[in-house]
Each structure stands twice: as structure tokens, then as C-alpha cells.
Amino acid sequence: FSDIFLGKINKNIIMSKKIAFLTAGGIAPCLSSSIGALIEQYNKLLPDAELSGYLNGYQGLLTGKSIKLGDEVKKNYQILFGFGGSAIGNSRVKLTNVEDCTKRGLVQEGEDPLHVAAEQLKKDDIDILHTIGGDDTNTTAADLAKYLEENGYGLTVVGLPKTVDNDVFPISQTLGAWTAAEQSALFFENVANENTTSTRQLIIHEVMGRHCGWLTAAAASDYRKSLDDYKWLPEINICRERWDVHAVWIPEMELDLDSELNRLSKQMDEHDCVNLFLSEGAGTDAIIKEKESAGEELRRDAFGHVRLDELNPGKWFAKKLKDSLSADKVLVQKSGYFARSAKPNAQDLELIKESAACAANAALNGTSGVAGLDDDSDGKMSVIDFDRIAGGKPFDIDQKWFEDLLNSIGQPKGAKVSDH
């Protein structure tokens, strides 16, 4: 595909030789690998290109801090496929949030962060900028791309969509999400053994997902599939019923809590434990309302999101459920950092490479946007206009695999939150 595309690239564009990368937002199992995959593509398409990375995302762009990706890096790009995190660092910076950028010392009083970023790119003679991140990263990239175009900077910006939540419109599958689900399931394989430490044990597996329950649902599904490979010994209480998933609570479902507590109480009575997979976004509106009504001031990030580590949804639900289930012990375990920091699995790496190929070719053709699987084009890989990128994409609870999951654990699906 890349070799064929070379013949279609405008000769003036092919002279572009300076290409920069930045990664931003929270980490996901795709960032270092995405840099590696982009380097692999430019080694084929434009081997003489000068590559660099802005350190710590838009923060490095604003402060002019970058690192050259020289011959040794270009030759050994495959090493990046074996690492999680980001080789060039991340940060959460919104270029249109002037107050936050000024407060953090990223720009001087009275400066426009978009102008500062554009001037830095001009100073560094960058022809192509690749942004790798979630909806916040790429909506910020959209703001930057628009500013560059309107002010005649003549620079192409192409993003890659990462988020473990799989919650970006209109992307069918974001980079790193499959791996995060797999790793969350692996995390719980060990944690589930904690059901043996006490009578009437409640284990809450808190999974990342601010607005979207896809990761929680996929992790629960992957974990249950892993149980098929176990050998059980019910005569000594080593039985699937104790290690199974008993409930999956996500933001998209309106749950009948009284009915759920009654169902889970029966599980507790019969098997002495309850294992709950909880999306951290489930119930956050109620938690925020409760805390703010009590006069508590909640910190927010540059994008206006309440910091979920301060809400602590797992702990909040633990208090609510302990008495209702007559639990002797409650354990809350968060798989977020374990899952998001992993290197990509084979399935994700294939998608990363496909996305990088699309992104590099589009960039050399002067087309800005986000390279991803487009929901509105039957999931076809394409460069999606920045204007169509948005966060908060909900998980579709009507998918058959999710309905089968709920049926298998005896949990009523309930109505969609959007139906209320």
C-alpha cells in the first residue's frame, strides 16, 4: 500500500523533511508502539526525513523541549513495540485553556498558547506533526490545525486515536483498548483468589472508564473466557461459581439497585463471595452531587474533568454495599495503572501499524485529520476530519456479546441511561 501510494504524493509535499511526534493525555498500551510504527512507515516512505519528538506532549511544544529521533532510533524502531508508556512522555494540556497554560508557566501572561505552539513549530521548521492521544489530545490538535491553517503556517497535523476506554466518536476501535481489556482481566485472575481470605467477601474490581463502560465489559468478558481453562475442584470449594463475575456495572445502564442487591445477596449466601466489575464512571454523577452538596471542592483537570482519583468510586460503592450484602470483608482493587501501562498485544499492534500507515501517507499527501476505523464508513480505515472527533462515545449495551455476558451471570440488562 505504501509503495503504491508514493506515486500519488505531490512532488512539492515529498520534499517535506521535518516530522515531529507528540503523545498526550493518560498513557495507553499503544503510545511508544505508535511512534515505532510511524518511524517504520517514514523509513519506507521518506527515509531521509528528520524525525523528532516533543517531550511531554503539548507541554514540550509550548516550552520548545524536544528530542531528535536519529539514525539509531530509526534503525531500532522495533524496540518500541516491546514497551508500554510513551518514550517521549505525556501531559494534559489544553491549548485553548489560556488560564491553565499561564498558571502552569507554559506561556507568559497575555500570550495565546495556540500562537506560541504555532511559532515553535515554525521555529523548528516542522512540516508534519503527529499527535497521538485520546479525544482531548485530538480535539486540541483540531484547534491547533485550524489555527495553523487560518494563519498560513502550511503545516499538516495527523492524529492517532488512543484511549483505553474506546470512547472516541466516530472511531470503531481506539488504539490500546483491546490490550487494556486483556490486562484488566489478567489483573483480576490473581485478585479473585482473595475470595479465600474471609467469609462473605465482596471484591470490587474498579476499571477505568469515565463515561464509557466498554473496557469494564470487555475485561469482564475476557476474564470469564479465561475461566474456561481452569480445572475446578468443588469438593474443596474450588468452584467456578466463587471465581466468576457476578455483576458488571457501567455508566450506560440504568440499574434497579434494590433488585441487584437482592440478587447479589443470594449469591453471597450461597457461595460466600461477590465479584463486582465496576466502571469508575458508574455513579460518578451521584458521587459528585453528594460531595459538592457537602461543601467539598473537587479539583478538575485542564479539560474540566473532575479527577476520578479524588472521587474514588470503588470506595464509595464499597460503603454502600457492605451492609446491604452483610459482607464481612470488602476489597477494592483498581486495575487501571496495571492495564494502561502494558505493551500492546498482537491484535492492537496490528491495528497500530495499520493506523500509522494511513496517517503517514495522509500526512505526506497534505491531509490533516485523525487516522482511524470510521464508524460512519463501515469501520473502514481512513483519515477522519478533526471536526468529527469528539469524546464521550457511549458503549452500546445492545451488542450481542454483552447481552450474552449478562445472561450468563444472571444479571438483567436494564434500560439504557439515554432512554431515561
CSV table of C-alpha atoms in Angstrom, one decimal:
chain,number,residue,atom,x,y,z
A,1,PHE,CA,0.0,0.0,0.0
A,2,SER,CA,2.7,2.4,1.0
A,3,ASP,CA,4.8,1.7,-2.1
A,4,ILE,CA,1.8,2.3,-4.4
A,5,PHE,CA,0.9,5.5,-2.6
A,6,LEU,CA,4.3,7.0,-3.1
A,7,GLY,CA,3.5,7.6,-6.8
A,8,LYS,CA,0.5,9.7,-5.8
A,9,ILE,CA,2.2,12.1,-3.5
A,10,ASN,CA,2.7,15.6,-4.7
A,11,LYS,CA,6.3,16.3,-5.6
A,12,ASN,CA,6.3,19.5,-3.5
A,13,ILE,CA,5.0,17.7,-0.5
A,14,ILE,CA,7.5,14.8,-0.8
A,15,MET,CA,10.3,17.4,-0.1
A,16,SER,CA,8.9,17.8,3.4
A,17,LYS,CA,11.7,16.5,5.7
A,18,LYS,CA,10.9,17.5,9.2
A,19,ILE,CA,8.4,15.4,11.1
A,20,ALA,CA,7.5,15.7,14.8
A,21,PHE,CA,5.6,13.4,17.1
A,22,LEU,CA,3.9,14.1,20.5
A,23,THR,CA,1.9,11.9,22.8
A,24,ALA,CA,-0.6,13.4,25.3
A,25,GLY,CA,-3.2,12.6,27.9
A,26,GLY,CA,-3.1,9.4,30.0
A,27,ILE,CA,-0.9,6.6,28.8
A,28,ALA,CA,-2.3,3.6,26.9
A,29,PRO,CA,-0.8,0.4,25.5
A,30,CYS,CA,0.0,2.0,22.2
A,31,LEU,CA,2.0,5.2,22.6
A,32,SER,CA,5.6,4.0,22.2
A,33,SER,CA,4.4,1.5,19.6
A,34,SER,CA,2.7,4.2,17.6
A,35,ILE,CA,5.9,6.2,17.5
A,36,GLY,CA,7.7,3.0,16.4
A,37,ALA,CA,5.1,2.3,13.7
A,38,LEU,CA,5.2,5.8,12.3
A,39,ILE,CA,9.0,5.6,12.2
A,40,GLU,CA,8.7,2.3,10.3
A,41,GLN,CA,6.5,4.0,7.8
A,42,TYR,CA,8.7,7.0,7.2
A,43,ASN,CA,11.7,4.7,6.9
A,44,LYS,CA,9.9,3.3,3.8
A,45,LEU,CA,8.2,6.5,2.5
A,46,LEU,CA,10.8,9.2,3.3
A,47,PRO,CA,14.0,7.6,4.7
A,48,ASP,CA,15.9,11.0,4.8
A,49,ALA,CA,13.2,12.7,6.9
A,50,GLU,CA,14.4,14.4,10.1
A,51,LEU,CA,12.3,13.0,13.0
A,52,SER,CA,11.8,14.4,16.4
A,53,GLY,CA,9.5,14.2,19.4
A,54,TYR,CA,8.2,17.0,21.6
A,55,LEU,CA,8.7,15.9,25.3
A,56,ASN,CA,5.7,15.5,27.4
A,57,GLY,CA,3.1,16.3,24.8
A,58,TYR,CA,1.8,19.9,24.2
A,59,GLN,CA,3.8,20.9,27.3
A,60,GLY,CA,7.0,20.3,25.3
A,61,LEU,CA,5.6,22.0,22.3
A,62,LEU,CA,4.9,25.1,24.3
A,63,THR,CA,8.2,25.2,26.0
A,64,GLY,CA,10.3,24.1,23.0
A,65,LYS,CA,11.6,20.9,24.5
A,66,SER,CA,12.1,18.1,22.0
A,67,ILE,CA,14.4,15.2,21.3
A,68,LYS,CA,15.9,14.2,18.0
A,69,LEU,CA,15.0,10.7,16.8
A,70,GLY,CA,18.2,10.0,14.9
A,71,ASP,CA,19.6,7.1,12.9
A,72,GLU,CA,20.0,4.7,15.8
A,73,VAL,CA,16.3,5.2,16.8
A,74,LYS,CA,15.2,4.9,13.1
A,75,LYS,CA,17.2,1.7,12.8
A,76,ASN,CA,15.9,0.1,16.0
A,77,TYR,CA,12.2,1.3,15.9
A,78,GLN,CA,11.0,-2.3,16.6
A,79,ILE,CA,12.3,-2.0,20.2
A,80,LEU,CA,9.5,0.5,20.8
A,81,PHE,CA,6.9,-2.3,20.1
A,82,GLY,CA,8.0,-4.0,23.3
A,83,PHE,CA,7.3,-1.1,25.7
A,84,GLY,CA,4.3,0.4,27.2
A,85,GLY,CA,4.0,4.1,28.2
A,86,SER,CA,5.5,6.8,26.0
A,87,ALA,CA,9.1,7.1,25.1
A,88,ILE,CA,8.7,10.9,24.8
A,89,GLY,CA,6.4,11.5,27.8
A,90,ASN,CA,2.9,12.7,28.2
A,91,SER,CA,1.0,15.6,29.9
A,92,ARG,CA,-2.6,17.0,29.9
A,93,VAL,CA,-2.6,20.5,28.3
A,94,LYS,CA,-5.4,22.2,26.5
A,95,LEU,CA,-4.1,24.9,24.2
A,96,THR,CA,-7.3,26.9,24.3
A,97,ASN,CA,-7.3,27.0,28.1
A,98,VAL,CA,-5.2,30.1,28.4
A,99,GLU,CA,-5.6,30.5,32.1
A,100,ASP,CA,-4.3,27.0,32.9
A,101,CYS,CA,-1.4,27.3,30.5
A,102,THR,CA,-0.4,30.6,32.0
A,103,LYS,CA,-0.8,29.3,35.6
A,104,ARG,CA,1.4,26.4,34.9
A,105,GLY,CA,4.1,28.6,33.4
A,106,LEU,CA,3.8,27.1,29.9
A,107,VAL,CA,3.2,30.6,28.4
A,108,GLN,CA,3.7,34.1,29.5
A,109,GLU,CA,0.9,36.4,30.7
A,110,GLY,CA,-1.0,37.7,27.7
A,111,GLU,CA,0.3,35.0,25.3
A,112,ASP,CA,-2.0,32.8,23.2
A,113,PRO,CA,-0.9,29.2,23.6
A,114,LEU,CA,-2.1,28.4,20.1
A,115,HIS,CA,0.2,31.1,18.7
A,116,VAL,CA,3.1,30.0,20.9
A,117,ALA,CA,2.7,26.4,19.7
A,118,ALA,CA,2.4,27.5,16.0
A,119,GLU,CA,5.5,29.7,16.3
A,120,GLN,CA,7.5,26.9,17.9
A,121,LEU,CA,6.6,24.6,15.0
A,122,LYS,CA,7.6,27.3,12.6
A,123,LYS,CA,10.9,27.9,14.5
A,124,ASP,CA,11.7,24.1,14.4
A,125,ASP,CA,10.8,24.0,10.6
A,126,ILE,CA,8.3,21.2,11.2
A,127,ASP,CA,6.3,20.2,8.1
A,128,ILE,CA,4.2,17.4,9.7
A,129,LEU,CA,3.0,16.9,13.3
A,130,HIS,CA,1.6,13.6,14.5
A,131,THR,CA,-0.4,13.8,17.7
A,132,ILE,CA,-1.1,10.5,19.5
A,133,GLY,CA,-3.8,10.6,22.1
A,134,GLY,CA,-7.5,10.4,23.0
A,135,ASP,CA,-10.3,12.8,22.3
A,136,ASP,CA,-8.8,15.6,24.4
A,137,THR,CA,-5.5,15.3,22.6
A,138,ASN,CA,-7.1,15.3,19.2
A,139,THR,CA,-9.6,18.0,19.8
A,140,THR,CA,-6.7,20.1,20.9
A,141,ALA,CA,-4.9,19.0,17.7
A,142,ALA,CA,-8.0,20.2,15.8
A,143,ASP,CA,-7.8,23.6,17.4
A,144,LEU,CA,-4.1,23.8,16.5
A,145,ALA,CA,-4.6,22.6,13.0
A,146,LYS,CA,-7.4,25.2,12.5
A,147,TYR,CA,-5.1,27.9,13.8
A,148,LEU,CA,-2.2,26.8,11.6
A,149,GLU,CA,-4.4,26.8,8.5
A,150,GLU,CA,-6.2,30.1,9.2
A,151,ASN,CA,-2.8,31.8,9.8
A,152,GLY,CA,-1.0,30.4,6.8
A,153,TYR,CA,1.6,28.2,8.6
A,154,GLY,CA,1.3,25.5,5.9
A,155,LEU,CA,1.7,22.5,8.3
A,156,THR,CA,-0.1,19.2,8.3
A,157,VAL,CA,-1.4,17.6,11.5
A,158,VAL,CA,-2.5,14.0,11.6
A,159,GLY,CA,-3.5,12.3,14.8
A,160,LEU,CA,-3.7,8.7,16.0
A,161,PRO,CA,-6.6,7.8,18.4
A,162,LYS,CA,-5.6,6.1,21.7
A,163,THR,CA,-7.8,5.6,24.7
A,164,VAL,CA,-8.3,2.5,26.9
A,165,ASP,CA,-12.0,3.5,27.2
A,166,ASN,CA,-12.7,3.0,23.5
A,167,ASP,CA,-14.9,6.1,23.7
A,168,VAL,CA,-14.0,8.4,20.8
A,169,PHE,CA,-16.5,9.4,18.1
A,170,PRO,CA,-16.6,8.1,15.4
A,171,ILE,CA,-13.7,5.6,15.9
A,172,SER,CA,-14.8,2.0,15.9
A,173,GLN,CA,-11.8,0.8,17.9
A,174,THR,CA,-9.2,3.0,19.6
A,175,LEU,CA,-5.6,2.0,19.9
A,176,GLY,CA,-4.7,0.2,23.1
A,177,ALA,CA,-8.2,-0.7,24.2
A,178,TRP,CA,-8.0,-4.4,23.4
A,179,THR,CA,-4.8,-4.7,25.4
A,180,ALA,CA,-6.2,-2.8,28.3
A,181,ALA,CA,-9.2,-5.2,28.5
A,182,GLU,CA,-6.9,-8.2,28.3
A,183,GLN,CA,-4.6,-6.9,31.0
A,184,SER,CA,-7.5,-5.9,33.3
A,185,ALA,CA,-8.7,-9.5,33.0
A,186,LEU,CA,-5.2,-10.8,33.8
A,187,PHE,CA,-5.1,-8.5,36.8
A,188,PHE,CA,-8.3,-9.9,38.2
A,189,GLU,CA,-7.2,-13.5,37.7
A,190,ASN,CA,-4.9,-13.0,40.7
A,191,VAL,CA,-7.2,-10.7,42.7
A,192,ALA,CA,-10.0,-13.2,42.5
A,193,ASN,CA,-8.1,-15.6,44.8
A,194,GLU,CA,-8.7,-13.1,47.6
A,195,ASN,CA,-12.1,-14.6,47.9
A,196,THR,CA,-10.5,-17.2,50.1
A,197,THR,CA,-9.2,-14.8,52.8
A,198,SER,CA,-12.6,-14.2,54.5
A,199,THR,CA,-16.2,-15.3,54.8
A,200,ARG,CA,-18.7,-13.3,52.9
A,201,GLN,CA,-16.1,-11.4,50.8
A,202,LEU,CA,-17.1,-8.6,48.4
A,203,ILE,CA,-14.4,-7.8,45.8
A,204,ILE,CA,-14.9,-4.7,43.7
A,205,HIS,CA,-12.7,-4.6,40.6
A,206,GLU,CA,-12.7,-0.9,39.6
A,207,VAL,CA,-11.9,-0.5,35.9
A,208,MET,CA,-11.1,2.7,34.0
A,209,GLY,CA,-13.8,4.4,32.0
A,210,ARG,CA,-15.1,7.9,32.8
A,211,HIS,CA,-18.2,7.9,30.6
A,212,CYS,CA,-17.9,4.6,28.8
A,213,GLY,CA,-18.3,1.1,30.1
A,214,TRP,CA,-16.7,-0.7,27.2
A,215,LEU,CA,-13.4,-1.5,29.0
A,216,THR,CA,-15.2,-2.9,32.1
A,217,ALA,CA,-17.5,-5.0,29.9
A,218,ALA,CA,-14.7,-6.3,27.7
A,219,ALA,CA,-12.5,-7.0,30.7
A,220,ALA,CA,-15.3,-9.0,32.4
A,221,SER,CA,-15.8,-10.9,29.2
A,222,ASP,CA,-12.1,-11.7,28.7
A,223,TYR,CA,-11.8,-12.7,32.4
A,224,ARG,CA,-14.8,-15.1,32.1
A,225,LYS,CA,-13.2,-16.7,29.0
A,226,SER,CA,-10.0,-17.3,30.9
A,227,LEU,CA,-12.0,-19.3,33.5
A,228,ASP,CA,-12.8,-21.9,30.7
A,229,ASP,CA,-9.1,-23.0,31.0
A,230,TYR,CA,-9.3,-23.6,34.8
A,231,LYS,CA,-9.6,-27.0,36.4
A,232,TRP,CA,-12.0,-27.0,39.3
A,233,LEU,CA,-12.3,-29.0,42.5
A,234,PRO,CA,-15.7,-28.2,44.0
A,235,GLU,CA,-15.2,-30.8,46.7
A,236,ILE,CA,-12.8,-28.4,48.4
A,237,ASN,CA,-14.6,-25.2,47.4
A,238,ILE,CA,-12.5,-24.6,44.3
A,239,CYS,CA,-15.6,-24.0,42.0
A,240,ARG,CA,-16.3,-21.6,39.2
A,241,GLU,CA,-19.2,-20.0,41.0
A,242,ARG,CA,-16.8,-18.4,43.5
A,243,TRP,CA,-14.3,-17.2,40.9
A,244,ASP,CA,-16.9,-16.0,38.4
A,245,VAL,CA,-18.0,-12.4,37.6
A,246,HIS,CA,-21.3,-11.8,39.5
A,247,ALA,CA,-22.1,-8.2,38.3
A,248,VAL,CA,-21.0,-5.7,35.7
A,249,TRP,CA,-22.0,-2.1,36.5
A,250,ILE,CA,-21.3,0.5,33.8
A,251,PRO,CA,-22.5,4.1,33.2
A,252,GLU,CA,-24.7,3.3,30.2
A,253,MET,CA,-27.1,1.0,32.2
A,254,GLU,CA,-29.9,2.2,34.4
A,255,LEU,CA,-29.8,-0.4,37.2
A,256,ASP,CA,-32.5,-1.4,39.6
A,257,LEU,CA,-30.2,-1.3,42.6
A,258,ASP,CA,-32.7,-2.9,45.0
A,259,SER,CA,-33.2,-5.8,42.7
A,260,GLU,CA,-29.4,-6.1,42.1
A,261,LEU,CA,-28.7,-6.1,45.8
A,262,ASN,CA,-31.3,-8.8,46.3
A,263,ARG,CA,-29.7,-10.9,43.6
A,264,LEU,CA,-26.2,-10.5,44.9
A,265,SER,CA,-27.2,-11.2,48.5
A,266,LYS,CA,-28.4,-14.6,47.3
A,267,GLN,CA,-25.0,-15.1,45.6
A,268,MET,CA,-23.3,-14.1,48.8
A,269,ASP,CA,-25.4,-16.5,50.9
A,270,GLU,CA,-24.8,-19.4,48.5
A,271,HIS,CA,-21.1,-19.0,47.6
A,272,ASP,CA,-19.7,-16.8,50.3
A,273,CYS,CA,-18.4,-14.1,47.9
A,274,VAL,CA,-19.4,-11.5,45.3
A,275,ASN,CA,-17.1,-10.3,42.5
A,276,LEU,CA,-18.2,-6.9,41.0
A,277,PHE,CA,-16.7,-5.4,37.9
A,278,LEU,CA,-17.3,-1.6,38.3
A,279,SER,CA,-16.6,1.1,35.7
A,280,GLU,CA,-15.2,4.1,37.5
A,281,GLY,CA,-17.7,6.2,35.7
A,282,ALA,CA,-20.7,4.4,37.0
A,283,GLY,CA,-22.4,6.5,39.6
A,284,THR,CA,-19.9,9.4,39.4
A,285,ASP,CA,-22.7,12.0,38.9
A,286,ALA,CA,-24.2,10.8,42.2
A,287,ILE,CA,-20.9,11.0,44.0
A,288,ILE,CA,-20.1,14.5,42.7
A,289,LYS,CA,-23.5,15.7,43.7
A,290,GLU,CA,-23.1,14.2,47.2
A,291,LYS,CA,-19.6,15.7,47.7
A,292,GLU,CA,-20.5,19.1,46.4
A,293,SER,CA,-23.7,19.2,48.4
A,294,ALA,CA,-21.5,18.6,51.5
A,295,GLY,CA,-19.4,21.6,50.5
A,296,GLU,CA,-16.4,19.7,49.2
A,297,GLU,CA,-14.5,21.4,46.4
A,298,LEU,CA,-13.4,19.0,43.7
A,299,ARG,CA,-10.3,19.6,41.6
A,300,ARG,CA,-10.6,19.4,37.9
A,301,ASP,CA,-8.0,19.0,35.1
A,302,ALA,CA,-7.3,21.3,32.2
A,303,PHE,CA,-10.2,19.9,30.3
A,304,GLY,CA,-12.7,20.4,33.1
A,305,HIS,CA,-12.9,16.8,34.2
A,306,VAL,CA,-13.3,16.0,37.9
A,307,ARG,CA,-10.2,14.0,39.0
A,308,LEU,CA,-11.5,10.4,39.4
A,309,ASP,CA,-8.9,9.5,41.9
A,310,GLU,CA,-10.5,12.1,44.2
A,311,LEU,CA,-14.0,10.6,43.7
A,312,ASN,CA,-12.8,7.1,44.5
A,313,PRO,CA,-15.9,5.4,43.1
A,314,GLY,CA,-14.9,1.9,44.3
A,315,LYS,CA,-14.6,3.1,47.9
A,316,TRP,CA,-17.9,4.9,47.6
A,317,PHE,CA,-19.7,1.8,46.4
A,318,ALA,CA,-17.9,-0.4,48.9
A,319,LYS,CA,-19.5,1.7,51.7
A,320,LYS,CA,-22.9,1.4,50.1
A,321,LEU,CA,-22.8,-2.3,49.6
A,322,LYS,CA,-21.0,-3.6,52.7
A,323,ASP,CA,-24.1,-3.5,54.9
A,324,SER,CA,-26.6,-4.4,52.1
A,325,LEU,CA,-24.7,-7.6,51.4
A,326,SER,CA,-23.7,-8.3,55.0
A,327,ALA,CA,-20.1,-8.5,53.8
A,328,ASP,CA,-17.5,-9.5,56.4
A,329,LYS,CA,-14.7,-8.1,54.2
A,330,VAL,CA,-14.7,-5.7,51.3
A,331,LEU,CA,-11.7,-5.4,48.9
A,332,VAL,CA,-11.4,-2.7,46.3
A,333,GLN,CA,-8.8,-3.2,43.6
A,334,LYS,CA,-8.1,-0.8,40.7
A,335,SER,CA,-6.5,-2.3,37.5
A,336,GLY,CA,-6.1,1.0,35.7
A,337,TYR,CA,-2.4,1.6,36.0
A,338,PHE,CA,-1.6,-2.1,35.5
A,339,ALA,CA,-3.7,-2.2,32.3
A,340,ARG,CA,-2.9,1.1,30.7
A,341,SER,CA,0.9,0.8,31.1
A,342,ALA,CA,1.2,-2.5,29.3
A,343,LYS,CA,2.8,-3.0,25.9
A,344,PRO,CA,0.3,-3.7,23.1
A,345,ASN,CA,-0.8,-7.2,22.4
A,346,ALA,CA,-0.6,-8.7,18.8
A,347,GLN,CA,-4.2,-7.6,17.9
A,348,ASP,CA,-3.5,-4.0,19.0
A,349,LEU,CA,-0.1,-3.9,17.4
A,350,GLU,CA,-1.6,-4.8,14.0
A,351,LEU,CA,-4.2,-2.0,14.3
A,352,ILE,CA,-1.4,0.4,15.4
A,353,LYS,CA,0.6,-0.4,12.3
A,354,GLU,CA,-2.4,-0.1,10.0
A,355,SER,CA,-3.3,3.3,11.6
A,356,ALA,CA,0.3,4.5,11.3
A,357,ALA,CA,0.4,3.6,7.6
A,358,CYS,CA,-2.7,5.5,6.9
A,359,ALA,CA,-1.5,8.5,9.0
A,360,ALA,CA,1.9,8.7,7.3
A,361,ASN,CA,0.5,8.5,3.8
A,362,ALA,CA,-2.1,11.1,4.6
A,363,ALA,CA,0.5,13.5,6.1
A,364,LEU,CA,2.7,13.2,3.1
A,365,ASN,CA,-0.3,14.0,0.9
A,366,GLY,CA,-1.1,17.1,3.0
A,367,THR,CA,-4.3,15.8,4.6
A,368,SER,CA,-4.9,16.6,8.2
A,369,GLY,CA,-7.2,14.6,10.5
A,370,VAL,CA,-7.2,11.5,12.6
A,371,ALA,CA,-6.4,8.1,11.2
A,372,GLY,CA,-8.8,5.5,12.5
A,373,LEU,CA,-11.5,3.0,11.8
A,374,ASP,CA,-14.5,5.1,10.9
A,375,ASP,CA,-17.9,4.1,12.3
A,376,ASP,CA,-19.6,6.1,9.6
A,377,SER,CA,-17.8,4.2,6.8
A,378,ASP,CA,-18.5,0.6,8.0
A,379,GLY,CA,-15.3,0.7,10.1
A,380,LYS,CA,-13.0,1.4,7.2
A,381,MET,CA,-9.6,2.8,8.0
A,382,SER,CA,-9.4,6.4,6.8
A,383,VAL,CA,-8.4,9.9,7.8
A,384,ILE,CA,-11.3,11.4,9.7
A,385,ASP,CA,-11.8,15.2,9.7
A,386,PHE,CA,-10.9,16.8,13.1
A,387,ASP,CA,-14.4,18.3,13.2
A,388,ARG,CA,-15.9,14.9,13.5
A,389,ILE,CA,-13.8,13.8,16.5
A,390,ALA,CA,-15.4,14.0,19.9
A,391,GLY,CA,-15.2,12.3,23.3
A,392,GLY,CA,-17.8,10.6,25.4
A,393,LYS,CA,-18.8,7.9,23.0
A,394,PRO,CA,-21.0,5.5,25.0
A,395,PHE,CA,-20.7,1.7,24.9
A,396,ASP,CA,-23.5,0.1,23.0
A,397,ILE,CA,-25.1,-2.3,25.6
A,398,ASP,CA,-27.3,-3.8,22.9
A,399,GLN,CA,-24.4,-5.7,21.3
A,400,LYS,CA,-24.9,-9.5,21.4
A,401,TRP,CA,-21.7,-10.4,23.2
A,402,PHE,CA,-22.5,-8.1,26.1
A,403,GLU,CA,-26.1,-9.3,26.3
A,404,ASP,CA,-24.7,-12.9,26.4
A,405,LEU,CA,-22.3,-11.9,29.2
A,406,LEU,CA,-25.1,-10.5,31.3
A,407,ASN,CA,-27.3,-13.5,30.6
A,408,SER,CA,-24.5,-15.9,31.6
A,409,ILE,CA,-24.1,-14.2,35.0
A,410,GLY,CA,-27.8,-13.8,35.6
A,411,GLN,CA,-27.8,-10.0,35.6
A,412,PRO,CA,-30.8,-8.2,34.0
A,413,LYS,CA,-29.6,-5.8,31.4
A,414,GLY,CA,-31.9,-2.9,32.4
A,415,ALA,CA,-32.6,0.1,30.3
A,416,LYS,CA,-30.1,2.4,28.6
A,417,VAL,CA,-29.4,5.6,30.6
A,418,SER,CA,-30.1,7.5,27.5
A,419,ASP,CA,-33.7,6.1,27.5
A,420,HIS,CA,-34.4,7.9,30.7
